[in-house]
């Protein structure tokens, strides 16, 4: 692995946050949800049509990877997939949902990142992507499209540097302002700033049996299930089961009622532009 994949860039305590966990009775969302996409309803298409049947598959969660808008999509790779060296015209962030993914310089030693791993790929940098496992799926998000695959002769240095963070190196902490609790929700800071109006990405880990809500103060809130199974309360009478790859979102101040129903903890990837609170029931 080359040294430019410096995990020290992800020191979690470099981020300030107002995230807190408090006890509260369950409430119905003050505003309706703006988006709910179940993994079972995803529509898959070729991510790189130029590769034909060898192309990975893609399913859009939000935005349009062919347009000039913020976009999130799932990418699916067959076992043994390995791309030729290439670049992208935009920087992307990604989270492994299942299987094993390797993403690095063409000559780098293999680093198979399992579910719950996080990586970034700067625009203009030559790299390869490979997959190993029966079901290899990753969340990919860009701040602005279109998302293009370009040949290596188009390479350029954007000044950004890539990061590979294996799931085993994720640092989980209690939300600031709360006492340490081995069985309470945990957070992990991945990128950005938790200051009001600033975009940021975090993981939330909900323990088995958790019931409560996530209250967001940002104007945009997006959540993708990475691990485990969650339930999402759409209304007083409707509850949806969320498998990994499912997605929910809102615009403006919002409350999302969730529970962790699997035998293992649930992990959510959160992209917002402000602070949020996890409120245990």
PDB file of C-alpha atoms in Angstrom:
ATOM      1  CA  UNK A   1       0.000   0.000   0.000  1.00  0.00           C
ATOM      2  CA  UNK A   2       1.451   3.339  -0.925  1.00  0.00           C
ATOM      3  CA  UNK A   3       2.007   5.959   1.730  1.00  0.00           C
ATOM      4  CA  UNK A   4      -0.367   8.479   0.160  1.00  0.00           C
ATOM      5  CA  UNK A   5      -3.213   6.440   1.655  1.00  0.00           C
ATOM      6  CA  UNK A   6      -2.559   8.052   5.022  1.00  0.00           C
ATOM      7  CA  UNK A   7      -5.142   7.057   7.580  1.00  0.00           C
ATOM      8  CA  UNK A   8      -3.899   9.688   9.966  1.00  0.00           C
ATOM      9  CA  UNK A   9      -6.007  12.146   8.009  1.00  0.00           C
ATOM     10  CA  UNK A  10      -9.056  10.620   9.657  1.00  0.00           C
ATOM     11  CA  UNK A  11      -8.309  11.455  13.276  1.00  0.00           C
ATOM     12  CA  UNK A  12     -11.855  11.645  14.583  1.00  0.00           C
ATOM     13  CA  UNK A  13     -11.207  14.154  17.307  1.00  0.00           C
ATOM     14  CA  UNK A  14     -10.288  16.802  14.746  1.00  0.00           C
ATOM     15  CA  UNK A  15     -13.955  17.358  14.158  1.00  0.00           C
ATOM     16  CA  UNK A  16     -16.092  19.485  16.449  1.00  0.00           C
ATOM     17  CA  UNK A  17     -19.640  18.278  16.988  1.00  0.00           C
ATOM     18  CA  UNK A  18     -22.759  19.101  18.859  1.00  0.00           C
ATOM     19  CA  UNK A  19     -24.073  15.569  18.533  1.00  0.00           C
ATOM     20  CA  UNK A  20     -25.690  14.440  21.779  1.00  0.00           C
ATOM     21  CA  UNK A  21     -27.669  11.470  22.958  1.00  0.00           C
ATOM     22  CA  UNK A  22     -30.592  12.079  25.278  1.00  0.00           C
ATOM     23  CA  UNK A  23     -33.491  10.031  26.506  1.00  0.00           C
ATOM     24  CA  UNK A  24     -36.852  10.907  25.076  1.00  0.00           C
ATOM     25  CA  UNK A  25     -40.241   9.379  24.376  1.00  0.00           C
ATOM     26  CA  UNK A  26     -40.889   8.376  20.777  1.00  0.00           C
ATOM     27  CA  UNK A  27     -42.479  11.049  18.573  1.00  0.00           C
ATOM     28  CA  UNK A  28     -43.935  11.044  15.089  1.00  0.00           C
ATOM     29  CA  UNK A  29     -41.845  13.007  12.583  1.00  0.00           C
ATOM     30  CA  UNK A  30     -42.657  16.710  12.651  1.00  0.00           C
ATOM     31  CA  UNK A  31     -42.210  16.895   8.884  1.00  0.00           C
ATOM     32  CA  UNK A  32     -42.922  14.223   6.268  1.00  0.00           C
ATOM     33  CA  UNK A  33     -39.994  12.323   4.855  1.00  0.00           C
ATOM     34  CA  UNK A  34     -38.715  13.543   1.518  1.00  0.00           C
ATOM     35  CA  UNK A  35     -37.220  10.280   0.408  1.00  0.00           C
ATOM     36  CA  UNK A  36     -37.405   6.579   1.225  1.00  0.00           C
ATOM     37  CA  UNK A  37     -35.800   3.996  -1.051  1.00  0.00           C
ATOM     38  CA  UNK A  38     -35.868   0.313  -0.108  1.00  0.00           C
ATOM     39  CA  UNK A  39     -33.008  -1.907  -1.223  1.00  0.00           C
ATOM     40  CA  UNK A  40     -35.567  -4.322  -2.661  1.00  0.00           C
ATOM     41  CA  UNK A  41     -36.918  -1.602  -4.983  1.00  0.00           C
ATOM     42  CA  UNK A  42     -33.610  -0.520  -6.515  1.00  0.00           C
ATOM     43  CA  UNK A  43     -33.292  -0.388 -10.294  1.00  0.00           C
ATOM     44  CA  UNK A  44     -29.887  -1.540 -11.553  1.00  0.00           C
ATOM     45  CA  UNK A  45     -28.168  -0.498 -14.784  1.00  0.00           C
ATOM     46  CA  UNK A  46     -24.655  -0.537 -16.215  1.00  0.00           C
ATOM     47  CA  UNK A  47     -22.273   1.832 -14.437  1.00  0.00           C
ATOM     48  CA  UNK A  48     -19.848   1.977 -17.378  1.00  0.00           C
ATOM     49  CA  UNK A  49     -21.717   0.985 -20.563  1.00  0.00           C
ATOM     50  CA  UNK A  50     -18.468   1.111 -22.543  1.00  0.00           C
ATOM     51  CA  UNK A  51     -17.432  -2.141 -20.826  1.00  0.00           C
ATOM     52  CA  UNK A  52     -20.613  -3.955 -21.844  1.00  0.00           C
ATOM     53  CA  UNK A  53     -21.348  -7.102 -19.824  1.00  0.00           C
ATOM     54  CA  UNK A  54     -18.147  -6.581 -17.826  1.00  0.00           C
ATOM     55  CA  UNK A  55     -19.463  -3.307 -16.416  1.00  0.00           C
ATOM     56  CA  UNK A  56     -20.372  -3.027 -12.730  1.00  0.00           C
ATOM     57  CA  UNK A  57     -24.028  -2.317 -11.993  1.00  0.00           C
ATOM     58  CA  UNK A  58     -25.335   0.924 -10.480  1.00  0.00           C
ATOM     59  CA  UNK A  59     -28.572   1.873  -8.702  1.00  0.00           C
ATOM     60  CA  UNK A  60     -29.323   5.515  -7.907  1.00  0.00           C
ATOM     61  CA  UNK A  61     -30.406   6.499  -4.391  1.00  0.00           C
ATOM     62  CA  UNK A  62     -30.542  10.259  -4.929  1.00  0.00           C
ATOM     63  CA  UNK A  63     -29.543  12.750  -7.606  1.00  0.00           C
ATOM     64  CA  UNK A  64     -28.361  11.834 -11.099  1.00  0.00           C
ATOM     65  CA  UNK A  65     -24.804  10.661 -11.726  1.00  0.00           C
ATOM     66  CA  UNK A  66     -25.152  11.853 -15.337  1.00  0.00           C
ATOM     67  CA  UNK A  67     -26.162  15.367 -14.255  1.00  0.00           C
ATOM     68  CA  UNK A  68     -24.496  18.273 -12.440  1.00  0.00           C
ATOM     69  CA  UNK A  69     -26.101  17.546  -9.048  1.00  0.00           C
ATOM     70  CA  UNK A  70     -25.119  15.874  -5.750  1.00  0.00           C
ATOM     71  CA  UNK A  71     -25.613  12.147  -6.223  1.00  0.00           C
ATOM     72  CA  UNK A  72     -25.501   8.917  -4.267  1.00  0.00           C
ATOM     73  CA  UNK A  73     -25.677   5.478  -5.841  1.00  0.00           C
ATOM     74  CA  UNK A  74     -24.875   1.866  -5.111  1.00  0.00           C
ATOM     75  CA  UNK A  75     -22.250   0.074  -7.197  1.00  0.00           C
ATOM     76  CA  UNK A  76     -22.325  -3.714  -7.521  1.00  0.00           C
ATOM     77  CA  UNK A  77     -19.337  -5.798  -8.667  1.00  0.00           C
ATOM     78  CA  UNK A  78     -19.124  -9.486  -9.588  1.00  0.00           C
ATOM     79  CA  UNK A  79     -16.665 -11.738  -7.784  1.00  0.00           C
ATOM     80  CA  UNK A  80     -13.215 -11.331  -9.309  1.00  0.00           C
ATOM     81  CA  UNK A  81     -13.949  -7.994 -10.950  1.00  0.00           C
ATOM     82  CA  UNK A  82     -10.877  -5.840 -11.598  1.00  0.00           C
ATOM     83  CA  UNK A  83     -10.972  -2.621 -13.566  1.00  0.00           C
ATOM     84  CA  UNK A  84      -8.211  -1.384 -15.847  1.00  0.00           C
ATOM     85  CA  UNK A  85      -6.318   1.681 -14.592  1.00  0.00           C
ATOM     86  CA  UNK A  86      -8.503   4.753 -15.019  1.00  0.00           C
ATOM     87  CA  UNK A  87      -9.437   8.125 -13.535  1.00  0.00           C
ATOM     88  CA  UNK A  88     -12.641   9.975 -12.706  1.00  0.00           C
ATOM     89  CA  UNK A  89     -13.496  13.585 -13.448  1.00  0.00           C
ATOM     90  CA  UNK A  90     -14.963  14.067  -9.959  1.00  0.00           C
ATOM     91  CA  UNK A  91     -13.887  13.102  -6.451  1.00  0.00           C
ATOM     92  CA  UNK A  92     -16.014  10.476  -4.767  1.00  0.00           C
ATOM     93  CA  UNK A  93     -16.485   9.043  -1.283  1.00  0.00           C
ATOM     94  CA  UNK A  94     -17.488   5.418  -0.781  1.00  0.00           C
ATOM     95  CA  UNK A  95     -18.545   2.914   1.874  1.00  0.00           C
ATOM     96  CA  UNK A  96     -18.403  -0.871   1.506  1.00  0.00           C
ATOM     97  CA  UNK A  97     -21.811  -2.428   2.192  1.00  0.00           C
ATOM     98  CA  UNK A  98     -20.992  -6.074   1.427  1.00  0.00           C
ATOM     99  CA  UNK A  99     -18.182  -8.211   0.045  1.00  0.00           C
ATOM    100  CA  UNK A 100     -14.590  -7.044  -0.292  1.00  0.00           C
ATOM    101  CA  UNK A 101     -13.380  -4.022  -2.273  1.00  0.00           C
ATOM    102  CA  UNK A 102      -9.838  -3.016  -3.224  1.00  0.00           C
ATOM    103  CA  UNK A 103      -9.318   0.543  -4.501  1.00  0.00           C
ATOM    104  CA  UNK A 104      -5.807   1.911  -4.878  1.00  0.00           C
ATOM    105  CA  UNK A 105      -2.896   2.681  -7.184  1.00  0.00           C
ATOM    106  CA  UNK A 106      -2.433   0.067  -9.932  1.00  0.00           C
ATOM    107  CA  UNK A 107       0.763  -1.304  -8.352  1.00  0.00           C
ATOM    108  CA  UNK A 108      -0.372  -1.224  -4.714  1.00  0.00           C
ATOM    109  CA  UNK A 109      -0.632  -4.407  -2.662  1.00  0.00           C
ATOM    110  CA  UNK A 110      -4.174  -5.719  -2.304  1.00  0.00           C
ATOM    111  CA  UNK A 111      -6.135  -4.337   0.644  1.00  0.00           C
ATOM    112  CA  UNK A 112      -9.556  -5.977   0.711  1.00  0.00           C
ATOM    113  CA  UNK A 113     -11.853  -3.640   2.594  1.00  0.00           C
ATOM    114  CA  UNK A 114     -14.847  -5.393   4.221  1.00  0.00           C
ATOM    115  CA  UNK A 115     -18.325  -4.048   4.949  1.00  0.00           C
ATOM    116  CA  UNK A 116     -18.219  -0.845   6.979  1.00  0.00           C
ATOM    117  CA  UNK A 117     -14.966   0.400   5.414  1.00  0.00           C
ATOM    118  CA  UNK A 118     -14.672   3.930   4.014  1.00  0.00           C
ATOM    119  CA  UNK A 119     -12.541   5.293   1.198  1.00  0.00           C
ATOM    120  CA  UNK A 120     -12.130   8.367  -0.969  1.00  0.00           C
ATOM    121  CA  UNK A 121     -10.949   8.636  -4.554  1.00  0.00           C
ATOM    122  CA  UNK A 122      -9.679  12.062  -5.696  1.00  0.00           C
ATOM    123  CA  UNK A 123     -10.535  13.217  -9.186  1.00  0.00           C
ATOM    124  CA  UNK A 124      -7.756  12.867 -11.733  1.00  0.00           C
ATOM    125  CA  UNK A 125      -5.803  10.169  -9.863  1.00  0.00           C
ATOM    126  CA  UNK A 126      -5.034   6.875 -11.602  1.00  0.00           C
ATOM    127  CA  UNK A 127      -6.341   3.845  -9.718  1.00  0.00           C
ATOM    128  CA  UNK A 128      -7.979   0.456 -10.084  1.00  0.00           C
ATOM    129  CA  UNK A 129     -11.021  -1.023  -8.358  1.00  0.00           C
ATOM    130  CA  UNK A 130     -11.396  -4.749  -7.680  1.00  0.00           C
ATOM    131  CA  UNK A 131     -13.927  -6.911  -5.846  1.00  0.00           C
ATOM    132  CA  UNK A 132     -13.856 -10.277  -4.088  1.00  0.00           C
ATOM    133  CA  UNK A 133     -16.932 -12.030  -2.720  1.00  0.00           C
ATOM    134  CA  UNK A 134     -20.361 -13.359  -3.674  1.00  0.00           C
ATOM    135  CA  UNK A 135     -22.101  -9.995  -3.289  1.00  0.00           C
ATOM    136  CA  UNK A 136     -19.911  -6.896  -3.584  1.00  0.00           C
ATOM    137  CA  UNK A 137     -21.793  -3.637  -3.069  1.00  0.00           C
ATOM    138  CA  UNK A 138     -20.594  -0.143  -2.158  1.00  0.00           C
ATOM    139  CA  UNK A 139     -22.232   3.228  -1.627  1.00  0.00           C
ATOM    140  CA  UNK A 140     -20.671   5.926  -3.819  1.00  0.00           C
ATOM    141  CA  UNK A 141     -21.435   9.629  -3.464  1.00  0.00           C
ATOM    142  CA  UNK A 142     -20.314  12.716  -5.364  1.00  0.00           C
ATOM    143  CA  UNK A 143     -20.882  16.387  -4.620  1.00  0.00           C
ATOM    144  CA  UNK A 144     -21.535  17.210  -8.264  1.00  0.00           C
ATOM    145  CA  UNK A 145     -21.735  15.192 -11.459  1.00  0.00           C
ATOM    146  CA  UNK A 146     -21.535  14.002 -14.029  1.00  0.00           C
ATOM    147  CA  UNK A 147     -19.629  10.899 -12.904  1.00  0.00           C
ATOM    148  CA  UNK A 148     -17.338   9.816 -15.727  1.00  0.00           C
ATOM    149  CA  UNK A 149     -14.727   7.092 -16.229  1.00  0.00           C
ATOM    150  CA  UNK A 150     -11.753   8.425 -18.219  1.00  0.00           C
ATOM    151  CA  UNK A 151      -8.487   6.934 -19.578  1.00  0.00           C
ATOM    152  CA  UNK A 152      -5.182   7.366 -17.772  1.00  0.00           C
ATOM    153  CA  UNK A 153      -3.854   9.856 -20.311  1.00  0.00           C
ATOM    154  CA  UNK A 154      -6.316  12.352 -18.807  1.00  0.00           C
ATOM    155  CA  UNK A 155      -4.693  12.167 -15.370  1.00  0.00           C
ATOM    156  CA  UNK A 156      -4.165  15.340 -13.329  1.00  0.00           C
ATOM    157  CA  UNK A 157      -3.302  16.273  -9.743  1.00  0.00           C
ATOM    158  CA  UNK A 158      -6.234  17.905  -7.954  1.00  0.00           C
ATOM    159  CA  UNK A 159      -4.232  18.450  -4.770  1.00  0.00           C
ATOM    160  CA  UNK A 160      -6.474  16.014  -2.888  1.00  0.00           C
ATOM    161  CA  UNK A 161      -5.129  12.806  -1.384  1.00  0.00           C
ATOM    162  CA  UNK A 162      -6.963   9.469  -1.128  1.00  0.00           C
ATOM    163  CA  UNK A 163      -7.918   7.639   2.040  1.00  0.00           C
ATOM    164  CA  UNK A 164      -8.552   3.934   2.685  1.00  0.00           C
ATOM    165  CA  UNK A 165     -10.026   3.224   6.120  1.00  0.00           C
ATOM    166  CA  UNK A 166     -10.655  -0.426   6.936  1.00  0.00           C
ATOM    167  CA  UNK A 167     -13.698  -1.169   9.091  1.00  0.00           C
ATOM    168  CA  UNK A 168     -11.400  -2.527  11.805  1.00  0.00           C
ATOM    169  CA  UNK A 169      -9.763   0.909  12.103  1.00  0.00           C
ATOM    170  CA  UNK A 170     -12.989   2.902  12.505  1.00  0.00           C
ATOM    171  CA  UNK A 171     -12.899   4.769  15.826  1.00  0.00           C
ATOM    172  CA  UNK A 172     -16.248   4.658  17.628  1.00  0.00           C
ATOM    173  CA  UNK A 173     -16.897   7.188  20.370  1.00  0.00           C
ATOM    174  CA  UNK A 174     -19.709   8.222  22.659  1.00  0.00           C
ATOM    175  CA  UNK A 175     -21.349  11.437  21.509  1.00  0.00           C
ATOM    176  CA  UNK A 176     -19.759  14.424  23.312  1.00  0.00           C
ATOM    177  CA  UNK A 177     -21.550  15.533  26.432  1.00  0.00           C
ATOM    178  CA  UNK A 178     -22.727  12.048  27.348  1.00  0.00           C
ATOM    179  CA  UNK A 179     -21.354   9.527  29.814  1.00  0.00           C
ATOM    180  CA  UNK A 180     -19.608   6.445  28.487  1.00  0.00           C
ATOM    181  CA  UNK A 181     -22.029   3.614  27.774  1.00  0.00           C
ATOM    182  CA  UNK A 182     -20.989   0.257  26.355  1.00  0.00           C
ATOM    183  CA  UNK A 183     -24.495  -0.491  25.086  1.00  0.00           C
ATOM    184  CA  UNK A 184     -25.468   2.951  23.797  1.00  0.00           C
ATOM    185  CA  UNK A 185     -25.330   4.483  20.316  1.00  0.00           C
ATOM    186  CA  UNK A 186     -21.865   5.303  18.974  1.00  0.00           C
ATOM    187  CA  UNK A 187     -20.623   7.673  16.301  1.00  0.00           C
ATOM    188  CA  UNK A 188     -17.585   7.771  14.014  1.00  0.00           C
ATOM    189  CA  UNK A 189     -16.483  10.951  12.234  1.00  0.00           C
ATOM    190  CA  UNK A 190     -15.396  10.431   8.628  1.00  0.00           C
ATOM    191  CA  UNK A 191     -15.160  13.791   6.866  1.00  0.00           C
ATOM    192  CA  UNK A 192     -16.241  17.434   7.009  1.00  0.00           C
ATOM    193  CA  UNK A 193     -17.315  19.653   9.883  1.00  0.00           C
ATOM    194  CA  UNK A 194     -20.320  19.414  12.187  1.00  0.00           C
ATOM    195  CA  UNK A 195     -20.654  23.193  12.288  1.00  0.00           C
ATOM    196  CA  UNK A 196     -24.009  24.565  11.138  1.00  0.00           C
ATOM    197  CA  UNK A 197     -24.205  24.759   7.372  1.00  0.00           C
ATOM    198  CA  UNK A 198     -21.089  22.616   6.827  1.00  0.00           C
ATOM    199  CA  UNK A 199     -21.359  19.288   5.027  1.00  0.00           C
ATOM    200  CA  UNK A 200     -20.119  16.231   6.898  1.00  0.00           C
ATOM    201  CA  UNK A 201     -20.215  12.458   6.872  1.00  0.00           C
ATOM    202  CA  UNK A 202     -20.475  10.173   9.895  1.00  0.00           C
ATOM    203  CA  UNK A 203     -21.353   6.632  10.883  1.00  0.00           C
ATOM    204  CA  UNK A 204     -23.976   5.919  13.526  1.00  0.00           C
ATOM    205  CA  UNK A 205     -23.931   2.531  15.266  1.00  0.00           C
ATOM    206  CA  UNK A 206     -27.229   1.530  16.863  1.00  0.00           C
ATOM    207  CA  UNK A 207     -27.027  -1.375  19.333  1.00  0.00           C
ATOM    208  CA  UNK A 208     -29.286  -4.405  19.049  1.00  0.00           C
ATOM    209  CA  UNK A 209     -32.752  -3.566  20.354  1.00  0.00           C
ATOM    210  CA  UNK A 210     -32.321   0.198  20.013  1.00  0.00           C
ATOM    211  CA  UNK A 211     -35.500   2.219  19.535  1.00  0.00           C
ATOM    212  CA  UNK A 212     -35.548   5.978  19.268  1.00  0.00           C
ATOM    213  CA  UNK A 213     -35.115   8.772  16.796  1.00  0.00           C
ATOM    214  CA  UNK A 214     -32.560  10.861  14.946  1.00  0.00           C
ATOM    215  CA  UNK A 215     -33.301  14.571  15.004  1.00  0.00           C
ATOM    216  CA  UNK A 216     -31.521  16.621  12.346  1.00  0.00           C
ATOM    217  CA  UNK A 217     -30.990  20.384  12.393  1.00  0.00           C
ATOM    218  CA  UNK A 218     -29.456  20.573   8.915  1.00  0.00           C
ATOM    219  CA  UNK A 219     -31.242  21.650   5.770  1.00  0.00           C
ATOM    220  CA  UNK A 220     -30.282  18.323   4.162  1.00  0.00           C
ATOM    221  CA  UNK A 221     -30.192  14.893   5.801  1.00  0.00           C
ATOM    222  CA  UNK A 222     -29.382  11.617   4.057  1.00  0.00           C
ATOM    223  CA  UNK A 223     -28.997   8.178   5.667  1.00  0.00           C
ATOM    224  CA  UNK A 224     -27.993   4.852   4.091  1.00  0.00           C
ATOM    225  CA  UNK A 225     -28.153   1.524   5.929  1.00  0.00           C
ATOM    226  CA  UNK A 226     -24.694  -0.062   5.785  1.00  0.00           C
ATOM    227  CA  UNK A 227     -25.054  -3.010   8.139  1.00  0.00           C
ATOM    228  CA  UNK A 228     -27.780  -4.826  10.049  1.00  0.00           C
ATOM    229  CA  UNK A 229     -31.517  -4.410   9.720  1.00  0.00           C
ATOM    230  CA  UNK A 230     -33.446  -1.369  10.820  1.00  0.00           C
ATOM    231  CA  UNK A 231     -37.079  -0.385  10.979  1.00  0.00           C
ATOM    232  CA  UNK A 232     -38.226   3.052   9.883  1.00  0.00           C
ATOM    233  CA  UNK A 233     -41.524   4.557  11.031  1.00  0.00           C
ATOM    234  CA  UNK A 234     -43.087   6.299   8.053  1.00  0.00           C
ATOM    235  CA  UNK A 235     -46.313   7.247   9.855  1.00  0.00           C
ATOM    236  CA  UNK A 236     -48.348   6.285  12.895  1.00  0.00           C
ATOM    237  CA  UNK A 237     -49.534   3.155  11.100  1.00  0.00           C
ATOM    238  CA  UNK A 238     -46.738   2.337   8.634  1.00  0.00           C
ATOM    239  CA  UNK A 239     -43.319   0.866   9.407  1.00  0.00           C
ATOM    240  CA  UNK A 240     -40.749  -0.191   6.797  1.00  0.00           C
ATOM    241  CA  UNK A 241     -37.932  -2.716   7.208  1.00  0.00           C
ATOM    242  CA  UNK A 242     -34.628  -1.347   5.925  1.00  0.00           C
ATOM    243  CA  UNK A 243     -32.079  -3.806   4.572  1.00  0.00           C
ATOM    244  CA  UNK A 244     -28.484  -2.712   3.845  1.00  0.00           C
ATOM    245  CA  UNK A 245     -28.523  -0.362   0.870  1.00  0.00           C
ATOM    246  CA  UNK A 246     -31.839   1.235   1.844  1.00  0.00           C
ATOM    247  CA  UNK A 247     -31.985   5.012   2.093  1.00  0.00           C
ATOM    248  CA  UNK A 248     -34.061   7.728   3.775  1.00  0.00           C
ATOM    249  CA  UNK A 249     -33.753  11.508   3.675  1.00  0.00           C
ATOM    250  CA  UNK A 250     -35.346  14.839   4.538  1.00  0.00           C
ATOM    251  CA  UNK A 251     -35.024  18.530   3.829  1.00  0.00           C
ATOM    252  CA  UNK A 252     -35.037  21.004   6.715  1.00  0.00           C
ATOM    253  CA  UNK A 253     -35.300  20.221  10.424  1.00  0.00           C
ATOM    254  CA  UNK A 254     -36.552  16.667  10.736  1.00  0.00           C
ATOM    255  CA  UNK A 255     -37.122  13.690  13.007  1.00  0.00           C
ATOM    256  CA  UNK A 256     -36.573  10.095  11.877  1.00  0.00           C
ATOM    257  CA  UNK A 257     -37.893   7.260  14.048  1.00  0.00           C
ATOM    258  CA  UNK A 258     -35.698   4.165  13.774  1.00  0.00           C
ATOM    259  CA  UNK A 259     -35.015   0.890  15.553  1.00  0.00           C
ATOM    260  CA  UNK A 260     -32.360  -1.816  15.240  1.00  0.00           C
ATOM    261  CA  UNK A 261     -34.062  -5.198  14.924  1.00  0.00           C
ATOM    262  CA  UNK A 262     -31.311  -7.607  13.856  1.00  0.00           C
ATOM    263  CA  UNK A 263     -29.175  -9.767  16.123  1.00  0.00           C
ATOM    264  CA  UNK A 264     -26.214  -7.500  15.382  1.00  0.00           C
ATOM    265  CA  UNK A 265     -25.881  -3.743  15.640  1.00  0.00           C
ATOM    266  CA  UNK A 266     -27.034  -1.535  12.790  1.00  0.00           C
ATOM    267  CA  UNK A 267     -24.711   0.945  11.090  1.00  0.00           C
ATOM    268  CA  UNK A 268     -25.966   3.964   9.160  1.00  0.00           C
ATOM    269  CA  UNK A 269     -23.957   6.337   7.003  1.00  0.00           C
ATOM    270  CA  UNK A 270     -25.152   9.921   7.532  1.00  0.00           C
ATOM    271  CA  UNK A 271     -24.535  12.867   5.190  1.00  0.00           C
ATOM    272  CA  UNK A 272     -25.894  16.171   6.426  1.00  0.00           C
ATOM    273  CA  UNK A 273     -24.933  19.832   6.641  1.00  0.00           C
ATOM    274  CA  UNK A 274     -25.330  20.469  10.336  1.00  0.00           C
ATOM    275  CA  UNK A 275     -25.680  18.696  13.650  1.00  0.00           C
ATOM    276  CA  UNK A 276     -28.067  15.935  14.706  1.00  0.00           C
ATOM    277  CA  UNK A 277     -29.076  14.149  17.876  1.00  0.00           C
ATOM    278  CA  UNK A 278     -29.692  10.482  18.594  1.00  0.00           C
ATOM    279  CA  UNK A 279     -32.532  10.181  21.081  1.00  0.00           C
ATOM    280  CA  UNK A 280     -32.987   6.809  22.766  1.00  0.00           C
ATOM    281  CA  UNK A 281     -36.497   5.742  23.641  1.00  0.00           C
TER     282      UNK A 281
END
